[in-house]
PDB file of C-alpha atoms and ligand atoms in Angstrom:
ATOM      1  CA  UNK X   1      89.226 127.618  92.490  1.00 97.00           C
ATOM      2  CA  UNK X   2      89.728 124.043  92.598  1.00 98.00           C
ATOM      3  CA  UNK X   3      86.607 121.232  93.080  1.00 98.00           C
ATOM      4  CA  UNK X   4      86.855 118.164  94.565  1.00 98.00           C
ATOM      5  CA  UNK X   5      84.004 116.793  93.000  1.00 98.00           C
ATOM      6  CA  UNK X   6      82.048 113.500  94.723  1.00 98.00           C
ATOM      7  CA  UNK X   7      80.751 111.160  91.927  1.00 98.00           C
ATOM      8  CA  UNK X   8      79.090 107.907  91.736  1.00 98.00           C
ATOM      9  CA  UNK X   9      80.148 104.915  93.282  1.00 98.00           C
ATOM     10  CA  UNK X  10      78.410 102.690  91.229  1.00 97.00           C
ATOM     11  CA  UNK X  11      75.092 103.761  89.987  1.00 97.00           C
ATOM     12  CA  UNK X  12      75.793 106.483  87.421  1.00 97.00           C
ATOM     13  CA  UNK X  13      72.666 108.442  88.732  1.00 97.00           C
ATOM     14  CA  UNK X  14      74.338 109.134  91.721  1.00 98.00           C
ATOM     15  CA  UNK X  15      75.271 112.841  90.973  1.00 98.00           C
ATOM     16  CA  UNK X  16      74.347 116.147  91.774  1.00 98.00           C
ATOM     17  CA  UNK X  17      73.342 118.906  90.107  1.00 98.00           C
ATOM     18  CA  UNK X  18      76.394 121.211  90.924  1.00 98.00           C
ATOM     19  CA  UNK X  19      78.205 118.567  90.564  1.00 98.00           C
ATOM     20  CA  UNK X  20      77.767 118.148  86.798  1.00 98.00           C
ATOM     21  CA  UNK X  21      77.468 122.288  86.763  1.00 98.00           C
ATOM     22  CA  UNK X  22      80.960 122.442  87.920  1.00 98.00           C
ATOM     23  CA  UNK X  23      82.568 119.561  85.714  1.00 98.00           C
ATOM     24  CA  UNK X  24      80.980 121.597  83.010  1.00 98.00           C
ATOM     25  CA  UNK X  25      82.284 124.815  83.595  1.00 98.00           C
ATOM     26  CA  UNK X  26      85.857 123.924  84.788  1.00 98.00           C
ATOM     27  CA  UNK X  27      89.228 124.408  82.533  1.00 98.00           C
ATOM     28  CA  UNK X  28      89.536 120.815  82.477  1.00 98.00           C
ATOM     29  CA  UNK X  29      89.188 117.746  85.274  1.00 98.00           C
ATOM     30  CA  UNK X  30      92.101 115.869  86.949  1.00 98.00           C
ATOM     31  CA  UNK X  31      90.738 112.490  87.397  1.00 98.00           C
ATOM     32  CA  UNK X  32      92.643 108.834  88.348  1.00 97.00           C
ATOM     33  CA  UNK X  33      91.780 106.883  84.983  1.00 96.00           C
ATOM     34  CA  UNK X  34      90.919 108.975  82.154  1.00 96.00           C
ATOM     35  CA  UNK X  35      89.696 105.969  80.355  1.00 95.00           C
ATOM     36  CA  UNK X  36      87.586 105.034  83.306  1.00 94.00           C
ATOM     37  CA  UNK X  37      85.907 108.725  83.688  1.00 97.00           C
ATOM     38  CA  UNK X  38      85.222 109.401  80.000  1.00 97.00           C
ATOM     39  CA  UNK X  39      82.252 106.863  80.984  1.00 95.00           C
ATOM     40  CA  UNK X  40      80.691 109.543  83.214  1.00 97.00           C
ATOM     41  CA  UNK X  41      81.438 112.638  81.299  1.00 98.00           C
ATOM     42  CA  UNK X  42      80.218 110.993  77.782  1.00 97.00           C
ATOM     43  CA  UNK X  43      76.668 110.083  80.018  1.00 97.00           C
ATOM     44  CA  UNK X  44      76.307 113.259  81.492  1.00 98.00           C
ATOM     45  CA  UNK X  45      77.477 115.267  78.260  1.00 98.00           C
ATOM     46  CA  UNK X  46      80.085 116.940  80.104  1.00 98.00           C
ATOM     47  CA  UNK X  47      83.191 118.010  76.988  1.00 97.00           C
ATOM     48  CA  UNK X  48      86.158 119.109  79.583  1.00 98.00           C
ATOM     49  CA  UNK X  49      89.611 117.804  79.031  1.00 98.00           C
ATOM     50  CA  UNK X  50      90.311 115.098  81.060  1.00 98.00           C
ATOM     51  CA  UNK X  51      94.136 115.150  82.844  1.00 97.00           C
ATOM     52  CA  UNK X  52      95.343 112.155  84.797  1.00 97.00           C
ATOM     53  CA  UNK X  53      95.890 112.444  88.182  1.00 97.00           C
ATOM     54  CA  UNK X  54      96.926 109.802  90.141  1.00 94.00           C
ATOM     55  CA  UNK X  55      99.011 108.222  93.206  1.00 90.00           C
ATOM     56  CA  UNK X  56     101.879 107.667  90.926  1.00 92.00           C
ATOM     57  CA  UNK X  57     102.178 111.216  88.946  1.00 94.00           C
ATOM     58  CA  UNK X  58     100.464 113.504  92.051  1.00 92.00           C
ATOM     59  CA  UNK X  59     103.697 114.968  93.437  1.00 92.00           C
ATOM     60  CA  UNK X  60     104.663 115.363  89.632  1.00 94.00           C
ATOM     61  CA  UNK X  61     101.316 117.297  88.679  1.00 95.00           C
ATOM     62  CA  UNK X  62     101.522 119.947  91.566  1.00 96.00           C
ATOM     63  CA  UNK X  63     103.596 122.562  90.818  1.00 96.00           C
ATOM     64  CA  UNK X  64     101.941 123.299  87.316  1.00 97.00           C
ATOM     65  CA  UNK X  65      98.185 122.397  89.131  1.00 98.00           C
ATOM     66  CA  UNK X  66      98.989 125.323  91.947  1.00 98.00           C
ATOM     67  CA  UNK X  67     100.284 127.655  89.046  1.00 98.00           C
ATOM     68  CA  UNK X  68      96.461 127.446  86.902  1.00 98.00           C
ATOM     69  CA  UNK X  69      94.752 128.295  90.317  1.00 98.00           C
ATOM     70  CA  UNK X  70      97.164 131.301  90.770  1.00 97.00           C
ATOM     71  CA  UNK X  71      96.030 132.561  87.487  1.00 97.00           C
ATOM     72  CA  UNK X  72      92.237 131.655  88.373  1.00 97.00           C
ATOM     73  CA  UNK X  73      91.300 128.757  86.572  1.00 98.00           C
ATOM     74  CA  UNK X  74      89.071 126.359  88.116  1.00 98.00           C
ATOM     75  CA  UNK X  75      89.749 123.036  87.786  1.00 98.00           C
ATOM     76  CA  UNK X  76      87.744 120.190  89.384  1.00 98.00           C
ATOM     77  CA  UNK X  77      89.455 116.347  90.802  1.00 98.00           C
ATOM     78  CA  UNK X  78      87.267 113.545  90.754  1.00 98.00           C
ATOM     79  CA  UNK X  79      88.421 109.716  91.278  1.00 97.00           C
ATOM     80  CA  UNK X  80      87.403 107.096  90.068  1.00 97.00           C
ATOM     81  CA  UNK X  81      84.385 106.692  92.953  1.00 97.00           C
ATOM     82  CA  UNK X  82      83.118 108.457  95.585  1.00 98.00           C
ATOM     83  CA  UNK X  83      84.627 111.356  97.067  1.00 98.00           C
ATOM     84  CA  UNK X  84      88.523 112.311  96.210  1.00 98.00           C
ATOM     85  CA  UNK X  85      91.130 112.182  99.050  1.00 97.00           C
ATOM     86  CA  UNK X  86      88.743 109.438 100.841  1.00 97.00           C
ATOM     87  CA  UNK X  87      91.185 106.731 100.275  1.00 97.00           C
ATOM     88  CA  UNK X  88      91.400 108.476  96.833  1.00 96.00           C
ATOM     89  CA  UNK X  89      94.251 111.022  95.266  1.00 96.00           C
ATOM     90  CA  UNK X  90      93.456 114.328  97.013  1.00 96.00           C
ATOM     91  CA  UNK X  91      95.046 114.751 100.069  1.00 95.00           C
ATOM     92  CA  UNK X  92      98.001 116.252  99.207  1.00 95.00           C
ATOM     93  CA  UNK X  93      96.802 118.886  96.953  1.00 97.00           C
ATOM     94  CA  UNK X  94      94.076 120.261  99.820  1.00 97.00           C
ATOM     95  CA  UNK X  95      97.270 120.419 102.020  1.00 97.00           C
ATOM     96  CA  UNK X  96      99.399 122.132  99.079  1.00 97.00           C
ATOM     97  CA  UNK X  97      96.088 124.843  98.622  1.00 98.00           C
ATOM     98  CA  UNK X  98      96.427 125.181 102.321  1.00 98.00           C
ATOM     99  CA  UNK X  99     100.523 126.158 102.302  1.00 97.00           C
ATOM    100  CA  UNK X 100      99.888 128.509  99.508  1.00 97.00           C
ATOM    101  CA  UNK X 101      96.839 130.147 100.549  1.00 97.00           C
ATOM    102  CA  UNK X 102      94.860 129.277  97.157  1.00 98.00           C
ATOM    103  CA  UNK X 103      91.098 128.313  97.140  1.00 97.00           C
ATOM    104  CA  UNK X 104      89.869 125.012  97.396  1.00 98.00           C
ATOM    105  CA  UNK X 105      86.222 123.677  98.261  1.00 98.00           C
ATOM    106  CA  UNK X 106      84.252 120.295  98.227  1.00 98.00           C
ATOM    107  CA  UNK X 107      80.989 119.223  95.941  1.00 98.00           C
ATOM    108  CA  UNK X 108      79.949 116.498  98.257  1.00 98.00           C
ATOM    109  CA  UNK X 109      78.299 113.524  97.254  1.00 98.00           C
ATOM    110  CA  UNK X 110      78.738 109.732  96.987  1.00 98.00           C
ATOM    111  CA  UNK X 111      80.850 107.668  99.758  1.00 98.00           C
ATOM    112  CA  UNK X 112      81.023 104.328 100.840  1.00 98.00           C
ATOM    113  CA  UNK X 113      81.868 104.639 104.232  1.00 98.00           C
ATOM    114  CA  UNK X 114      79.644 107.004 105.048  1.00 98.00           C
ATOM    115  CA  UNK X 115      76.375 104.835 102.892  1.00 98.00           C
ATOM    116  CA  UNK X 116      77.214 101.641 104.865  1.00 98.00           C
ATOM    117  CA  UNK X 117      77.609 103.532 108.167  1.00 98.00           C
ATOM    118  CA  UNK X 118      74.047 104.379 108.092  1.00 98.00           C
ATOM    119  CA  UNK X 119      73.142 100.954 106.161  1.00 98.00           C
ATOM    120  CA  UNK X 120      74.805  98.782 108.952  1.00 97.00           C
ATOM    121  CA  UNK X 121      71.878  99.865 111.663  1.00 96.00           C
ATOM    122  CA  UNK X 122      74.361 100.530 113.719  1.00 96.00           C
ATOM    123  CA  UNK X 123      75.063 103.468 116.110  1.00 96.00           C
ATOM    124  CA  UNK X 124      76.101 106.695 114.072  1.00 97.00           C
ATOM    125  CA  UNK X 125      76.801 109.551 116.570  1.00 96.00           C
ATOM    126  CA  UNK X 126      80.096 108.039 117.157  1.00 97.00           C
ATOM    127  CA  UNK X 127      82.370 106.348 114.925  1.00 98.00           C
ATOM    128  CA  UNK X 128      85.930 105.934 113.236  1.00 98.00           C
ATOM    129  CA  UNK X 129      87.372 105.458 109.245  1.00 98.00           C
ATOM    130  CA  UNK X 130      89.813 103.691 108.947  1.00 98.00           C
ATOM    131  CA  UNK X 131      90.411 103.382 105.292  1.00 98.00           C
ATOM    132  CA  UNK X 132      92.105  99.829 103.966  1.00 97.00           C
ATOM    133  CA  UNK X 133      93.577  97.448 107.085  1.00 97.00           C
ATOM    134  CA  UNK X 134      96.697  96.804 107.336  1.00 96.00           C
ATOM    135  CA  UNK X 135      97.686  93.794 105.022  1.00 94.00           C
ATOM    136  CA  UNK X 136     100.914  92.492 107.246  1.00 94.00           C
ATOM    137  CA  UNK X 137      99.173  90.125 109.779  1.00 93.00           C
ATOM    138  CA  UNK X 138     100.670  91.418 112.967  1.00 93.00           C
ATOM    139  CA  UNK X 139      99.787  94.784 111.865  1.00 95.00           C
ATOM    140  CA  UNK X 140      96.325  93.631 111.322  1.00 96.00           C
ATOM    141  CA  UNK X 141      95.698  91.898 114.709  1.00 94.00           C
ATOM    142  CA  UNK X 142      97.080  94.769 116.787  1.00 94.00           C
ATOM    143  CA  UNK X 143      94.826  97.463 114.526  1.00 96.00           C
ATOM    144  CA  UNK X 144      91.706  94.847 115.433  1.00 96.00           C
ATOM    145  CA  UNK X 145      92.425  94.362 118.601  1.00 94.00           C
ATOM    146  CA  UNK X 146      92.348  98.574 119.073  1.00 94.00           C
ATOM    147  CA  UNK X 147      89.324  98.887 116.869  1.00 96.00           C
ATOM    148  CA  UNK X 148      87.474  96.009 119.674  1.00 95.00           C
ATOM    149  CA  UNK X 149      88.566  98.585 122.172  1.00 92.00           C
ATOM    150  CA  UNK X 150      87.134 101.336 120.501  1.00 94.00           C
ATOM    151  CA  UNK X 151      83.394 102.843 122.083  1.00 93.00           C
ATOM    152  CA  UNK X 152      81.796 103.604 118.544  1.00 97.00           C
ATOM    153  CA  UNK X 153      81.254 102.173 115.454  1.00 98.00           C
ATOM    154  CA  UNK X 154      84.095 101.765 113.442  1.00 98.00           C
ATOM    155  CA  UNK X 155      83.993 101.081 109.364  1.00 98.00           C
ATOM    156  CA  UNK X 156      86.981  99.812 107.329  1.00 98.00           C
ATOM    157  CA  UNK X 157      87.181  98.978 103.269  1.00 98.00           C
ATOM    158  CA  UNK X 158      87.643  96.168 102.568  1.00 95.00           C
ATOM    159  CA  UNK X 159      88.903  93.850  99.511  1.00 92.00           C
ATOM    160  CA  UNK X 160      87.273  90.521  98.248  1.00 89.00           C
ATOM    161  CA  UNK X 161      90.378  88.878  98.607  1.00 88.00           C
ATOM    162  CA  UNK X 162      91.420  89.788 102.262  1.00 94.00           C
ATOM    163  CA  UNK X 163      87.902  89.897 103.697  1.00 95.00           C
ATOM    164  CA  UNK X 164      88.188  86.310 104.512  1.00 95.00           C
ATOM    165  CA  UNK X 165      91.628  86.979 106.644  1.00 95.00           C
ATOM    166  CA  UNK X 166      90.700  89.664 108.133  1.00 97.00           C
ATOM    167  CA  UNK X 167      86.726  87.940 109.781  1.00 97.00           C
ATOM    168  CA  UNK X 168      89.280  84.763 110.922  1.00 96.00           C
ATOM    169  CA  UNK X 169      91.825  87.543 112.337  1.00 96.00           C
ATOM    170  CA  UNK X 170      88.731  89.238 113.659  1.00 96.00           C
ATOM    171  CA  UNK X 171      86.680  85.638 114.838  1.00 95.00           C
ATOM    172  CA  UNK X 172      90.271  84.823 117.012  1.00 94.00           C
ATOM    173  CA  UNK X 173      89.943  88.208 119.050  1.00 93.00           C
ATOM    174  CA  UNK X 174      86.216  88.477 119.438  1.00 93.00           C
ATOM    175  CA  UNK X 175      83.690  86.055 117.826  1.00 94.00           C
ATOM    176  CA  UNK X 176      80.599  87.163 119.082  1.00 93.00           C
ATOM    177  CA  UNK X 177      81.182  91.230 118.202  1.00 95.00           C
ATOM    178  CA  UNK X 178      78.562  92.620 115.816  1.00 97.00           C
ATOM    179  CA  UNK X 179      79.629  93.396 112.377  1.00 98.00           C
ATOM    180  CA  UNK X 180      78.132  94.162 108.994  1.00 98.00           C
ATOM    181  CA  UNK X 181      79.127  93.366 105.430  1.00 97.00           C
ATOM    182  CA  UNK X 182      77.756  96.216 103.116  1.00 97.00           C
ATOM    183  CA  UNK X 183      78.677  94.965  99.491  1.00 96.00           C
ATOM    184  CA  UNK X 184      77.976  96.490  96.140  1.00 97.00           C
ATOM    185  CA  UNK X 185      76.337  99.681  97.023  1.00 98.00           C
ATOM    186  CA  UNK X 186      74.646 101.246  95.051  1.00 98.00           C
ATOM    187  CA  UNK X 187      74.571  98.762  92.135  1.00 97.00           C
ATOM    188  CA  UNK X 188      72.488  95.640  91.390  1.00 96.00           C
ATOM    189  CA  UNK X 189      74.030  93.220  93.904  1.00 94.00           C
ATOM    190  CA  UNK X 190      73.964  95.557  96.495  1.00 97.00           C
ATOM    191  CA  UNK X 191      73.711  93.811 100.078  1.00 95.00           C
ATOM    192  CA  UNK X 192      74.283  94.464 103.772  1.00 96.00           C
ATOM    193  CA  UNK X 193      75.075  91.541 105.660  1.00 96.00           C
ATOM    194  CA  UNK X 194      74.551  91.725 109.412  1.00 97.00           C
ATOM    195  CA  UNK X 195      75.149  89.312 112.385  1.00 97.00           C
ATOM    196  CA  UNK X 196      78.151  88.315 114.936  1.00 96.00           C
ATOM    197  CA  UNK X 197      82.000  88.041 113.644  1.00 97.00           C
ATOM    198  CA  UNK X 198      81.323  83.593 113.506  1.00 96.00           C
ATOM    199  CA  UNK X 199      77.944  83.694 111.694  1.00 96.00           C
ATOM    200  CA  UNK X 200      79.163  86.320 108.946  1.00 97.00           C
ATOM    201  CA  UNK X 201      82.579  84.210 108.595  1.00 96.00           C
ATOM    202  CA  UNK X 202      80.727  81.211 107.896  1.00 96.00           C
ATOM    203  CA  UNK X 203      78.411  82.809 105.496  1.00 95.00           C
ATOM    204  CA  UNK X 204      81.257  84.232 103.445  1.00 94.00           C
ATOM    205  CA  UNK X 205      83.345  81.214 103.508  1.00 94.00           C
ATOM    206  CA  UNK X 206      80.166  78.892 102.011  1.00 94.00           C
ATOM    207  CA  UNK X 207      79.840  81.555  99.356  1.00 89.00           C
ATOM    208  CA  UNK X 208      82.883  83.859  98.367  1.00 86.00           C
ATOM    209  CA  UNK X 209      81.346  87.236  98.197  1.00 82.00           C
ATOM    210  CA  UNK X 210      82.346  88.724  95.008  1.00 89.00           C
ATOM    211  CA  UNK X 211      82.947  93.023  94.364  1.00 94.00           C
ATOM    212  CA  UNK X 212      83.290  95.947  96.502  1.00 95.00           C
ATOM    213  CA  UNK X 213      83.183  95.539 100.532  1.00 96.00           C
ATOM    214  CA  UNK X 214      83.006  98.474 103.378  1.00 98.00           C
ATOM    215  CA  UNK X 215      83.360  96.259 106.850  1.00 98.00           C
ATOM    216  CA  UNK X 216      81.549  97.694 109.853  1.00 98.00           C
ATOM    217  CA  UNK X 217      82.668  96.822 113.578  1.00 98.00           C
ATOM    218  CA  UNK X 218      79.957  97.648 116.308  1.00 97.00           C
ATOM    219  CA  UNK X 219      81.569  99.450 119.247  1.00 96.00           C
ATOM    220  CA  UNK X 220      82.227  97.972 122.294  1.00 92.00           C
ATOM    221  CA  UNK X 221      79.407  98.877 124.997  1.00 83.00           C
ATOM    222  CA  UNK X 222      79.698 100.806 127.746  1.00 72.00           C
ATOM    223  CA  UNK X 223      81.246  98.715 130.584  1.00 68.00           C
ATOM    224  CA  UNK X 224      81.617  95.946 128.213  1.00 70.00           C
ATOM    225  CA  UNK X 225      84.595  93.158 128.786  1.00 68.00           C
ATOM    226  CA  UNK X 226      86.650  92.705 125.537  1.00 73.00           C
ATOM    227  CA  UNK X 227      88.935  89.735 125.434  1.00 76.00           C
ATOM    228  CA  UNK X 228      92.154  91.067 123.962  1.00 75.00           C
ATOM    229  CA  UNK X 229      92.137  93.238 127.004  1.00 77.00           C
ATOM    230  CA  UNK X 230      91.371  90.646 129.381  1.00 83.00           C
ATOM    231  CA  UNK X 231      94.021  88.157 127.819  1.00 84.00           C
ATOM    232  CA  UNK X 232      96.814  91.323 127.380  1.00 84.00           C
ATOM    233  CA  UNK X 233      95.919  91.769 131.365  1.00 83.00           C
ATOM    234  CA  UNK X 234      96.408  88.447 131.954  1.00 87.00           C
ATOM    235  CA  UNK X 235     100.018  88.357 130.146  1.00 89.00           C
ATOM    236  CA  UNK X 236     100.873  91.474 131.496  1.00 86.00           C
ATOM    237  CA  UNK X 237     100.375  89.918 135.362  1.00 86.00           C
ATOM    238  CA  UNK X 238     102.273  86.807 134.375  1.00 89.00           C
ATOM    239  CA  UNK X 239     104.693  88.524 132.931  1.00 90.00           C
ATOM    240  CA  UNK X 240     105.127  91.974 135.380  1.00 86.00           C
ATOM    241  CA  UNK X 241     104.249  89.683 138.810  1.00 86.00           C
ATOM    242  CA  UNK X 242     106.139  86.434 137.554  1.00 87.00           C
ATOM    243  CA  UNK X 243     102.531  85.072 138.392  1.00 88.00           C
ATOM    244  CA  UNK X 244     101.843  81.624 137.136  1.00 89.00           C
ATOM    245  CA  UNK X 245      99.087  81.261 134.057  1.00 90.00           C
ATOM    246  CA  UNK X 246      96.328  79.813 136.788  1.00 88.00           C
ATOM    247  CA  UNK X 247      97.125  82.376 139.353  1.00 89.00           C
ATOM    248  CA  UNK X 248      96.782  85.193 136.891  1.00 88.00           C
ATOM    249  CA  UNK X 249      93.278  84.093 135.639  1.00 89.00           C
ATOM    250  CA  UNK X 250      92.256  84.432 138.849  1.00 86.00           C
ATOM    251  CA  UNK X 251      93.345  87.658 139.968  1.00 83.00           C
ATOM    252  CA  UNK X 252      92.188  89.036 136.637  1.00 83.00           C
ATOM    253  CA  UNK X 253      88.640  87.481 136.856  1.00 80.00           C
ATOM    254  CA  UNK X 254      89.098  88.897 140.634  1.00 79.00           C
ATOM    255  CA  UNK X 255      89.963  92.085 139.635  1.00 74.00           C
ATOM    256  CA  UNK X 256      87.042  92.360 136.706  1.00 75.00           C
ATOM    257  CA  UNK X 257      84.299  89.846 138.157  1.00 69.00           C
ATOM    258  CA  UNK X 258      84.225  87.994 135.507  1.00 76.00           C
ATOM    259  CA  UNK X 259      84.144  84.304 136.049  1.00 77.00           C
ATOM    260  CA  UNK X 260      87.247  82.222 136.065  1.00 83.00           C
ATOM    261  CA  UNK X 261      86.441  79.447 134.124  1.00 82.00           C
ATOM    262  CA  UNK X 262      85.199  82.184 131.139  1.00 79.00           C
ATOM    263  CA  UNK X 263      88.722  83.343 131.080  1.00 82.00           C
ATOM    264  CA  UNK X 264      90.145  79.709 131.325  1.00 83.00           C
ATOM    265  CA  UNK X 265      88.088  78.645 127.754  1.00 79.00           C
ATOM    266  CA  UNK X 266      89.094  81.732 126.320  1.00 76.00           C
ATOM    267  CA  UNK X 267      92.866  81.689 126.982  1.00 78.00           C
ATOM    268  CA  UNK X 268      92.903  78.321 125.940  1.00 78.00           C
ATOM    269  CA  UNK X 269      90.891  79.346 122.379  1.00 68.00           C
ATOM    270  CA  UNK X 270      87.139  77.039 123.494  1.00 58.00           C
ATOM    271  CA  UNK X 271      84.998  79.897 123.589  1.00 55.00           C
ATOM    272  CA  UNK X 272      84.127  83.349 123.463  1.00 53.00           C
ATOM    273  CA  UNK X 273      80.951  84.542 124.818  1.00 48.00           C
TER     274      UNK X 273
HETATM  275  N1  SAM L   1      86.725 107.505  97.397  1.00 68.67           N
HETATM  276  C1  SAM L   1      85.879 106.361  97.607  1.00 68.67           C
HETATM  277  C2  SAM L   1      84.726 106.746  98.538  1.00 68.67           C
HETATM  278  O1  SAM L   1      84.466 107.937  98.701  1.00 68.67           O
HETATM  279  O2  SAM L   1      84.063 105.860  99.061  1.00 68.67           O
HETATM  280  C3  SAM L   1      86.661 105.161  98.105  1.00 68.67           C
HETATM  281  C4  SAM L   1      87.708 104.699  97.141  1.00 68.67           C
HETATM  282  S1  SAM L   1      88.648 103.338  97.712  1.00 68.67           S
HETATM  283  C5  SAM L   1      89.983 103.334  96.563  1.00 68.67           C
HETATM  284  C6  SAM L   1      87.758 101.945  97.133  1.00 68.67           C
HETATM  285  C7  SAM L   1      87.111 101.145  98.263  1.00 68.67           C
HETATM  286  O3  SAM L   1      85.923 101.806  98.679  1.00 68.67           O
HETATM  287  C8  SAM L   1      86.672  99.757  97.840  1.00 68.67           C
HETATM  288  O4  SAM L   1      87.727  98.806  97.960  1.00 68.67           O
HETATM  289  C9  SAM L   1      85.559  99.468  98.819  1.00 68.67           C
HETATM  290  O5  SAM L   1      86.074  99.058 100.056  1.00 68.67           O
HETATM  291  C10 SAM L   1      84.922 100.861  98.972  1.00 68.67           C
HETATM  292  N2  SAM L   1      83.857 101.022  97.974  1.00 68.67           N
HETATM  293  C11 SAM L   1      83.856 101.845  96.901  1.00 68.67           C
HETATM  294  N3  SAM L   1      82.703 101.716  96.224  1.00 68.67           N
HETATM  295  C12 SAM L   1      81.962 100.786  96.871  1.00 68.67           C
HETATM  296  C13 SAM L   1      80.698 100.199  96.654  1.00 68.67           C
HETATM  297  N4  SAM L   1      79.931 100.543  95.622  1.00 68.67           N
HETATM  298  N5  SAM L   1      80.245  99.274  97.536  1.00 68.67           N
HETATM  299  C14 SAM L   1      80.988  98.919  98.591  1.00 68.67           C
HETATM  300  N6  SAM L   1      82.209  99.423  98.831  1.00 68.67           N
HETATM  301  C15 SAM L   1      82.696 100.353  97.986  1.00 68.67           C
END
């Protein structure tokens, strides 16, 4: 049987009971930084062998991983945080279990997503993971631009570095959506930030936040008008009708009652309300 075994993602405490019962009892544990897990095994008294298994070996590690479970070891995978395959090493060996029919289960436990989804406040019954966003800038505006479109909440990771490009890429589509920062979880600094795409931008630009982000986007509401999609039907009329920029303004805000002059500031970057 193989584990995929949740652990902490930051406060060591956060572990289950099974969780340490399975480490314990497992031939040995295939984990992304040996040096890095030794930490949790030495406070939790937990004397497996620990194998590396990572993005750059995985493929590698396979064949001889499937041939232990064929002769019924068990053999847990933890990463470095959280739960494995979530943005983590993992996915590819629940597939490989699945294409030769050998057992596999879960030890849940600590995730980020999931802890600032329910930190944020906001809605939970429907939302989307996106994992990292894209780094190339085009990439990013057309994935933002979808995620404004999107009816739930949707949460993204996030790193310190790129948080600031992404809120300005973010700001440019939609300034007033609702987003939260959760930072640290779990640890000392830990922090949820809420408020509209401009106020949180500002924040973070006054005072560079500093370790590990999850960004949350608040869905768009029912009925809702989004700007991208305003300003791509705009484009699309100039561009499909041969309609001049004025004249296509106003059949949009005809076609969507919304007022002219709202669509006016907006395609010429004064305002988003
Ligand atoms: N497997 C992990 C999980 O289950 O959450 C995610 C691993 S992914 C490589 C690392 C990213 O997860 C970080 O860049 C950050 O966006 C998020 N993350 C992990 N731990 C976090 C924490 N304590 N606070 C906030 N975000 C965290």
């Amino acid at each position: 049987m193989l584990y995929f075994v949740a652990t902490p993602i930051g406060n060591l405490a956060d572990i289950t009971f099974r969780a340490v019962a399975t480490l314990k009892k497992c031939a040995y544990i295939l984990c992304e930084d040996t040096r890095y897990s030794k930490r949790l095994l030495h406070a939790y008294s937990i004397d497996r062998p620990l194998i590396s298994y990572h993005k750059f070996n995985e493929q590698k590690r396979i064949q001889g991983i499937l041939d232990d479970l064929r002769e019924g070891k068990e053999i847990a995978l933890i990463s470095d945080a959280g739960t494995p395959g979530i943005c983590d090493p993992g996915e590819l060996l629940t597939a490989a279990c699945i294409a030769h029919d050998l057992p596999f289960t879960v030890v849940p436990g600590p995730n980020a997503a999931l802890m600032a989804l329910t930190l944020s406040g906001f809605p939970t019954g429907r939302f989307q993971f996106l994992g990292f966003l894209p780094k190339a800038q085009g990439a990013l505006s057309k994935t933002l631009e979808e995620i404004l479109h999107f009816n739930g909440t949707t949460i993204a990771y996030e790193t310190p570095h790129r948080l600031v490009k992404t809120l300005l890429a973010l700001e440019k589509l939609e300034a007033k959506r609702c987003i939260a920062i959760a930072r640290e979880l779990t640890k000392l600094h830990e922090e949820c930030l809420r408020g509209n795409v401009k106020d949180i931008l500002a924040t973070v630009q006054a005072t560079p936040p500093k370790g590990e982000f999850v960004l949350l986007i608040e869905g768009r509401k029912e009925g809702e008008k989004t700007w991208p999609e305003i300003l791509t039907h705009v484009e699309q009329l100039q561009r499909e009708m041969n309609l001049s920029l004025p004249l296509a303004i106003k059949c949009v805000a005809q076609l969507r009652g919304v007022p002219k002059r709202e669509i006016y500031r907006v395609a010429h970057g004064l305002d988003q309300s």
